[in-house]
Short mmCIF file of C-alpha atoms and ligand atoms in Angstrom, two decimals:
data_model
loop_
_atom_site.label_atom_id
_atom_site.label_comp_id
_atom_site.label_asym_id
_atom_site.label_seq_id
_atom_site.Cartn_x
_atom_site.Cartn_y
_atom_site.Cartn_z
CA UNK A 1 9.20 12.04 -15.69
CA UNK A 2 8.38 9.76 -12.05
CA UNK A 3 6.71 6.62 -11.21
CA UNK A 4 6.03 4.70 -7.87
CA UNK A 5 6.94 1.71 -8.28
CA UNK A 6 8.97 1.61 -4.82
CA UNK A 7 8.68 4.14 -1.97
CA UNK A 8 12.36 3.95 -2.05
CA UNK A 9 12.37 5.85 -5.49
CA UNK A 10 11.05 8.72 -3.59
CA UNK A 11 12.77 11.16 -1.24
CA UNK A 12 11.28 11.68 2.26
CA UNK A 13 10.10 15.26 0.75
CA UNK A 14 8.60 13.67 -2.21
CA UNK A 15 6.80 11.99 0.71
CA UNK A 16 5.82 14.39 3.06
CA UNK A 17 4.86 16.69 -0.58
CA UNK A 18 2.48 13.81 -2.04
CA UNK A 19 0.91 13.79 2.10
CA UNK A 20 -0.21 17.16 2.05
CA UNK A 21 -0.97 16.99 -1.34
CA UNK A 22 -4.09 14.14 -0.05
CA UNK A 23 -4.68 16.26 2.63
CA UNK A 24 -5.66 19.18 0.89
CA UNK A 25 -7.24 17.23 -1.71
CA UNK A 26 -9.36 15.24 1.26
CA UNK A 27 -10.63 18.90 2.74
CA UNK A 28 -11.79 19.91 -1.09
CA UNK A 29 -13.48 16.95 -1.21
CA UNK A 30 -15.35 17.07 2.00
CA UNK A 31 -16.13 20.83 1.39
CA UNK A 32 -17.51 20.09 -1.91
CA UNK A 33 -14.69 22.59 -3.59
CA UNK A 34 -14.56 21.46 -7.13
CA UNK A 35 -11.14 19.89 -7.74
CA UNK A 36 -11.73 18.76 -10.92
CA UNK A 37 -8.77 20.74 -13.25
CA UNK A 38 -5.80 18.76 -11.87
CA UNK A 39 -5.87 16.36 -14.12
CA UNK A 40 -8.76 17.46 -16.42
CA UNK A 41 -8.68 15.16 -19.86
CA UNK A 42 -6.32 12.53 -18.39
CA UNK A 43 -6.09 9.27 -18.95
CA UNK A 44 -5.17 6.49 -16.71
CA UNK A 45 -4.75 2.95 -18.20
CA UNK A 46 -5.71 0.27 -14.91
CA UNK A 47 -3.98 -3.22 -15.25
CA UNK A 48 -5.10 -5.94 -12.73
CA UNK A 49 -3.99 -9.31 -13.10
CA UNK A 50 -5.54 -9.91 -9.32
CA UNK A 51 -8.81 -9.16 -7.71
CA UNK A 52 -9.42 -5.42 -5.94
CA UNK A 53 -12.92 -3.75 -4.09
CA UNK A 54 -10.19 -0.51 -2.42
CA UNK A 55 -7.76 -0.10 -5.45
CA UNK A 56 -9.72 -0.45 -8.11
CA UNK A 57 -12.49 1.89 -7.09
CA UNK A 58 -10.20 4.56 -5.45
CA UNK A 59 -8.06 5.39 -8.41
CA UNK A 60 -11.40 5.02 -10.50
CA UNK A 61 -13.36 7.84 -8.70
CA UNK A 62 -9.88 9.46 -7.83
CA UNK A 63 -8.94 10.29 -11.18
CA UNK A 64 -13.05 11.33 -11.93
CA UNK A 65 -13.15 13.94 -9.06
CA UNK A 66 -9.89 15.26 -10.35
CA UNK A 67 -11.09 15.78 -14.24
CA UNK A 68 -9.66 12.72 -15.96
CA UNK A 69 -10.74 9.09 -17.09
CA UNK A 70 -9.87 5.38 -16.05
CA UNK A 71 -9.82 2.48 -17.99
CA UNK A 72 -10.17 -1.05 -16.66
CA UNK A 73 -7.92 -3.54 -18.50
CA UNK A 74 -8.23 -6.52 -16.88
CA UNK A 75 -4.97 -8.46 -17.62
CA UNK A 76 -7.55 -11.53 -19.02
CA UNK A 77 -8.90 -9.43 -21.53
CA UNK A 78 -6.45 -7.92 -23.12
CA UNK A 79 -3.77 -9.84 -25.39
CA UNK A 80 -0.94 -9.56 -22.54
CA UNK A 81 -3.37 -12.87 -20.72
CA UNK A 82 -2.69 -14.24 -24.12
CA UNK A 83 1.56 -13.37 -24.57
CA UNK A 84 1.68 -10.10 -25.57
CA UNK A 85 5.20 -8.64 -23.44
CA UNK A 86 5.11 -6.38 -21.40
CA UNK A 87 7.72 -4.36 -23.27
CA UNK A 88 5.18 -3.89 -26.58
CA UNK A 89 2.35 -3.42 -24.15
CA UNK A 90 4.03 -0.34 -22.69
CA UNK A 91 5.14 1.04 -26.12
CA UNK A 92 1.67 0.70 -26.93
CA UNK A 93 -0.11 1.65 -24.20
CA UNK A 94 1.77 4.41 -23.94
CA UNK A 95 0.70 5.48 -27.03
CA UNK A 96 -3.29 6.16 -26.03
CA UNK A 97 -2.66 7.14 -21.80
CA UNK A 98 -1.27 9.74 -19.76
CA UNK A 99 -0.41 6.85 -17.10
CA UNK A 100 -0.74 2.73 -16.10
CA UNK A 101 -1.88 1.46 -13.01
CA UNK A 102 -1.24 -1.55 -12.62
CA UNK A 103 -1.34 -4.46 -10.20
CA UNK A 104 0.17 -8.37 -11.12
CA UNK A 105 2.31 -10.71 -9.28
CA UNK A 106 5.90 -10.09 -10.98
CA UNK A 107 7.73 -6.88 -9.79
CA UNK A 108 9.63 -7.30 -12.67
CA UNK A 109 6.85 -6.50 -14.54
CA UNK A 110 6.02 -3.12 -13.20
CA UNK A 111 9.60 -2.18 -13.50
CA UNK A 112 9.54 -3.22 -17.39
CA UNK A 113 6.43 -1.17 -17.93
CA UNK A 114 7.95 1.55 -16.55
CA UNK A 115 11.57 1.24 -18.63
CA UNK A 116 9.13 0.23 -21.83
CA UNK A 117 6.70 2.79 -21.57
CA UNK A 118 6.94 6.84 -21.72
CA UNK A 119 4.63 7.73 -19.19
CA UNK A 120 4.03 7.30 -15.25
CA UNK A 121 3.41 3.68 -14.01
CA UNK A 122 2.37 3.55 -10.37
CA UNK A 123 2.32 0.50 -8.70
CA UNK A 124 -0.73 -1.54 -7.36
CA UNK A 125 0.47 -4.13 -5.45
CA UNK A 126 2.46 -7.29 -6.70
CA UNK A 127 3.86 -10.38 -4.69
CA UNK A 128 6.70 -7.86 -3.20
CA UNK A 129 5.29 -4.23 -2.51
CA UNK A 130 1.91 -2.22 -2.37
CA UNK A 131 3.34 1.42 -1.91
CA UNK A 132 -0.25 3.06 -2.74
CA UNK A 133 -1.26 1.42 0.87
CA UNK A 134 1.39 2.39 2.63
CA UNK A 135 0.93 6.07 1.80
CA UNK A 136 -2.59 6.01 2.28
CA UNK A 137 -1.69 4.24 5.72
CA UNK A 138 1.15 7.44 6.57
CA UNK A 139 -1.84 9.47 5.53
CA UNK A 140 -4.13 7.84 8.06
CA UNK A 141 -1.71 7.87 10.65
CA UNK A 142 -0.35 11.42 10.84
CA UNK A 143 -4.27 12.57 10.51
CA UNK A 144 -5.01 10.42 13.81
CA UNK A 145 -1.56 11.03 15.68
CA UNK A 146 -0.92 14.27 14.95
CA UNK A 147 3.10 13.28 13.31
CA UNK A 148 5.40 10.60 12.32
CA UNK A 149 8.42 10.86 13.06
CA UNK A 150 9.17 8.79 16.39
CA UNK A 151 5.98 6.96 16.29
CA UNK A 152 6.62 3.43 17.16
CA UNK A 153 4.17 1.10 14.39
CA UNK A 154 4.27 -2.80 14.87
CA UNK A 155 3.32 -5.24 11.64
CA UNK A 156 2.51 -8.28 12.81
CA UNK A 157 1.43 -11.54 10.26
CA UNK A 158 3.12 -11.93 7.08
CA UNK A 159 6.63 -10.51 5.79
CA UNK A 160 4.65 -9.61 2.44
CA UNK A 161 4.50 -7.24 0.35
CA UNK A 162 2.42 -4.51 3.18
CA UNK A 163 5.33 -5.29 5.17
CA UNK A 164 7.69 -4.41 2.87
CA UNK A 165 6.10 -1.14 1.75
CA UNK A 166 5.39 -0.48 5.13
CA UNK A 167 9.08 -1.04 6.08
CA UNK A 168 10.42 1.34 4.00
CA UNK A 169 7.39 3.79 4.28
CA UNK A 170 8.19 4.42 8.05
CA UNK A 171 12.02 4.59 7.33
CA UNK A 172 11.50 7.26 4.84
CA UNK A 173 8.87 9.33 7.57
CA UNK A 174 11.24 8.71 10.13
CA UNK A 175 9.10 6.31 11.61
CA UNK A 176 10.07 3.40 14.26
CA UNK A 177 8.98 0.04 12.77
CA UNK A 178 8.80 -3.59 14.42
CA UNK A 179 7.79 -6.64 12.40
CA UNK A 180 7.20 -10.43 13.84
CA UNK A 181 6.70 -12.41 11.54
CA UNK A 182 7.01 -16.89 11.86
CA UNK A 183 10.88 -17.06 10.88
CA UNK A 184 9.99 -19.48 7.79
CA UNK A 185 7.60 -16.50 6.29
CA UNK A 186 10.00 -13.24 7.65
CA UNK A 187 10.16 -10.10 5.11
CA UNK A 188 12.37 -10.60 1.73
CA UNK A 189 16.33 -9.83 2.78
CA UNK A 190 16.76 -6.86 -0.12
CA UNK A 191 13.78 -4.93 1.52
CA UNK A 192 15.08 -4.96 5.07
CA UNK A 193 18.71 -3.84 3.58
CA UNK A 194 16.72 -0.94 2.01
CA UNK A 195 14.89 0.09 4.52
CA UNK A 196 17.77 -0.14 7.08
CA UNK A 197 20.26 1.76 4.79
CA UNK A 198 17.47 4.67 4.97
CA UNK A 199 16.85 4.39 8.71
CA UNK A 200 20.48 5.21 9.00
CA UNK A 201 19.40 8.92 7.28
CA UNK A 202 16.13 9.11 9.02
CA UNK A 203 17.47 7.75 12.45
CA UNK A 204 13.85 5.73 12.16
CA UNK A 205 14.42 2.16 13.77
CA UNK A 206 13.92 -1.26 12.61
CA UNK A 207 13.63 -4.29 14.50
CA UNK A 208 13.29 -8.01 12.87
CA UNK A 209 11.59 -10.24 15.18
CA UNK A 210 9.72 -13.81 15.52
CA UNK A 211 7.52 -12.69 18.40
CA UNK A 212 4.88 -10.93 18.62
CA UNK A 213 4.86 -9.78 21.82
CA UNK A 214 7.84 -8.22 21.84
CA UNK A 215 7.41 -6.15 18.73
CA UNK A 216 3.25 -4.85 20.18
CA UNK A 217 5.42 -3.68 23.28
CA UNK A 218 4.59 0.19 23.38
CA UNK A 219 3.44 0.62 20.07
CA UNK A 220 1.17 3.29 18.61
CA UNK A 221 0.13 1.57 15.79
CA UNK A 222 -0.20 -2.54 15.19
CA UNK A 223 -0.48 -3.60 11.94
CA UNK A 224 -1.99 -6.71 10.46
CA UNK A 225 -2.72 -8.10 7.14
CA UNK A 226 -4.11 -11.42 5.81
CA UNK A 227 -1.93 -14.92 6.06
CA UNK A 228 -2.64 -16.32 2.78
CA UNK A 229 -2.32 -13.10 0.33
CA UNK A 230 -3.66 -13.23 -3.39
CA UNK A 231 -2.00 -16.54 -5.19
CA UNK A 232 -0.94 -18.22 -2.10
CA UNK A 233 -3.83 -20.14 -1.78
CA UNK A 234 -2.61 -23.88 -1.99
CA UNK A 235 -0.48 -22.72 1.56
CA UNK A 236 -3.69 -21.61 3.32
CA UNK A 237 -4.00 -24.53 5.90
CA UNK A 238 0.12 -24.92 6.39
CA UNK A 239 -0.41 -20.82 7.09
CA UNK A 240 -3.41 -20.92 9.39
CA UNK A 241 -1.87 -23.25 11.51
CA UNK A 242 1.88 -21.44 11.89
CA UNK A 243 0.34 -17.60 12.02
CA UNK A 244 -2.06 -18.74 14.96
CA UNK A 245 0.34 -16.78 17.51
CA UNK A 246 0.20 -13.82 15.44
CA UNK A 247 -3.35 -13.24 15.50
CA UNK A 248 -3.74 -9.80 16.46
CA UNK A 249 -6.24 -10.05 19.67
CA UNK A 250 -6.86 -8.22 23.25
CA UNK A 251 -4.54 -9.90 24.81
CA UNK A 252 -1.91 -9.53 22.47
CA UNK A 253 -2.78 -5.73 22.10
CA UNK A 254 -2.98 -4.99 25.57
CA UNK A 255 0.85 -4.47 25.82
CA UNK A 256 0.96 -1.74 23.28
CA UNK A 257 0.36 1.98 24.12
CA UNK A 258 -3.32 2.92 25.91
CA UNK A 259 -4.16 4.64 21.98
CA UNK A 260 -2.49 2.74 19.89
CA UNK A 261 -4.69 2.52 16.71
CA UNK A 262 -5.13 -0.85 14.98
CA UNK A 263 -4.65 -0.53 10.95
CA UNK A 264 -5.41 -3.24 8.64
CA UNK A 265 -5.14 -2.18 4.79
CA UNK A 266 -8.08 -4.93 4.28
CA UNK A 267 -9.56 -7.24 3.05
CA UNK A 268 -9.67 -8.95 6.78
CA UNK A 269 -9.85 -12.33 7.67
CA UNK A 270 -11.97 -11.75 11.07
CA UNK A 271 -10.72 -15.07 13.68
CA UNK A 272 -7.81 -15.33 11.76
CA UNK A 273 -5.33 -12.42 11.45
CA UNK A 274 -7.61 -10.02 13.77
CA UNK A 275 -10.45 -10.84 16.45
CA UNK A 276 -13.40 -9.16 15.81
CA UNK A 277 -13.54 -7.65 18.84
CA UNK A 278 -10.16 -5.26 17.37
CA UNK A 279 -11.13 -4.89 14.01
CA UNK A 280 -14.72 -3.72 14.80
CA UNK A 281 -13.85 -2.10 18.08
CA UNK A 282 -13.03 2.13 19.31
CA UNK A 283 -8.90 1.68 18.74
CA UNK A 284 -9.11 0.70 14.60
CA UNK A 285 -8.96 2.79 12.27
CA UNK A 286 -9.16 0.49 8.87
CA UNK A 287 -11.96 1.84 7.40
CA UNK A 288 -10.62 5.46 7.89
CA UNK A 289 -7.34 3.36 6.40
CA UNK A 290 -9.52 2.67 3.23
CA UNK A 291 -11.46 5.87 2.64
CA UNK A 292 -7.82 7.31 2.15
CA UNK A 293 -6.98 4.97 -0.34
CA UNK A 294 -8.59 7.78 -2.40
CA UNK A 295 -7.32 10.81 -1.36
CA UNK A 296 -3.32 9.73 -1.40
CA UNK A 297 -3.86 8.27 -4.75
CA UNK A 298 -5.11 11.66 -6.18
CA UNK A 299 -2.54 12.86 -4.91
CA UNK A 300 -0.02 10.28 -6.02
CA UNK A 301 -2.04 11.07 -9.56
CA UNK A 302 -1.53 14.68 -9.72
CA UNK A 303 2.18 14.71 -8.67
CA UNK A 304 2.58 12.11 -11.71
CA UNK A 305 0.02 12.59 -14.31
CA UNK A 306 -0.39 16.30 -13.86
CA UNK A 307 3.29 17.20 -13.80
CA UNK A 308 3.94 15.00 -16.77
CA UNK A 309 3.68 16.00 -20.75
N1 CP B 401 -5.88 -3.10 0.56
C1 CP B 401 -6.07 -3.50 -0.84
O1 CP B 401 -5.64 -3.00 -1.66
O2 CP B 401 -7.64 -3.54 -1.11
P1 CP B 401 -7.69 -4.34 -2.76
O3 CP B 401 -7.01 -5.67 -2.98
O4 CP B 401 -9.33 -4.55 -2.50
O5 CP B 401 -7.93 -3.10 -3.59
N1 NVA B 402 -1.36 -9.03 1.16
C1 NVA B 402 -2.38 -8.90 0.24
C2 NVA B 402 -2.93 -7.76 0.70
C3 NVA B 402 -4.00 -7.43 -0.53
C4 NVA B 402 -4.28 -5.88 -0.36
C5 NVA B 402 -2.81 -9.20 -0.82
O1 NVA B 402 -1.34 -9.67 -1.22
O2 NVA B 402 -3.41 -10.33 -1.49
#
């Protein structure tokens, strides 16, 4: 049985297999080729301790299209919110469900859910990681550029969950990644270490910088995310001040490659991490990226839930 907790748990080959399957499922979806046999009769529980638009809707619609069923479990409505342990929750839910997707704060809660339950667990975002997002991102980049290996992705902004998973996803697929964050909001050491180790096998280059201009130079892909992630709202004022030199705008983007694509996991805050002309401009692929959450996650569910039991 496999989980999707961190992309580092999957081999490069497994990641490329899921991207291929996602392309196939997208093709079938667009051409109205029925594929509701893949997860016929399977049920996915979706635990949310944080807000979501894309993750919730794409998982729910995705499993429906594959013939299965999704259950939305808000952590404030289930007993976790009143103190039932992750261990007991994992053991109980394993008796009803075929898989669990969880969006929460602590990375350890996702790991415990996987350790104590006996069904596949999918990380739908924690404070540290967002692997589902990055699979959709890789799918989108490959669609736009035709390949991944050797491309340069630049991430500017907060060294957060998206940045960590991007670094690992790029390393796994042989992409080069330059990350520019303010010194005090840099990526967690442990994920830099994991990514560097993977990169030493795949040949990808990882640069950890503080200067956004240096990072963006000759990039094929420029990516940013909110400066104020969920749970950090109290730091908003201070963050806006520190992050302002990291805004993706026309000037910053001008040193990237001419055919650069702009990406953002969304939700976006126009006028902060990105200007309106860039996110709504010709280089932006953010809504294709959002759409691909559906196709990539369908592939993840087929891989994890259909192979199991
Ligand atoms: N990108 C993303 O995960 O969006 P949601 O928070 O809307 O799920
Ligand atoms: N870094 C953002 C991603 C939202 C999808 C957050 O954690 O809020």
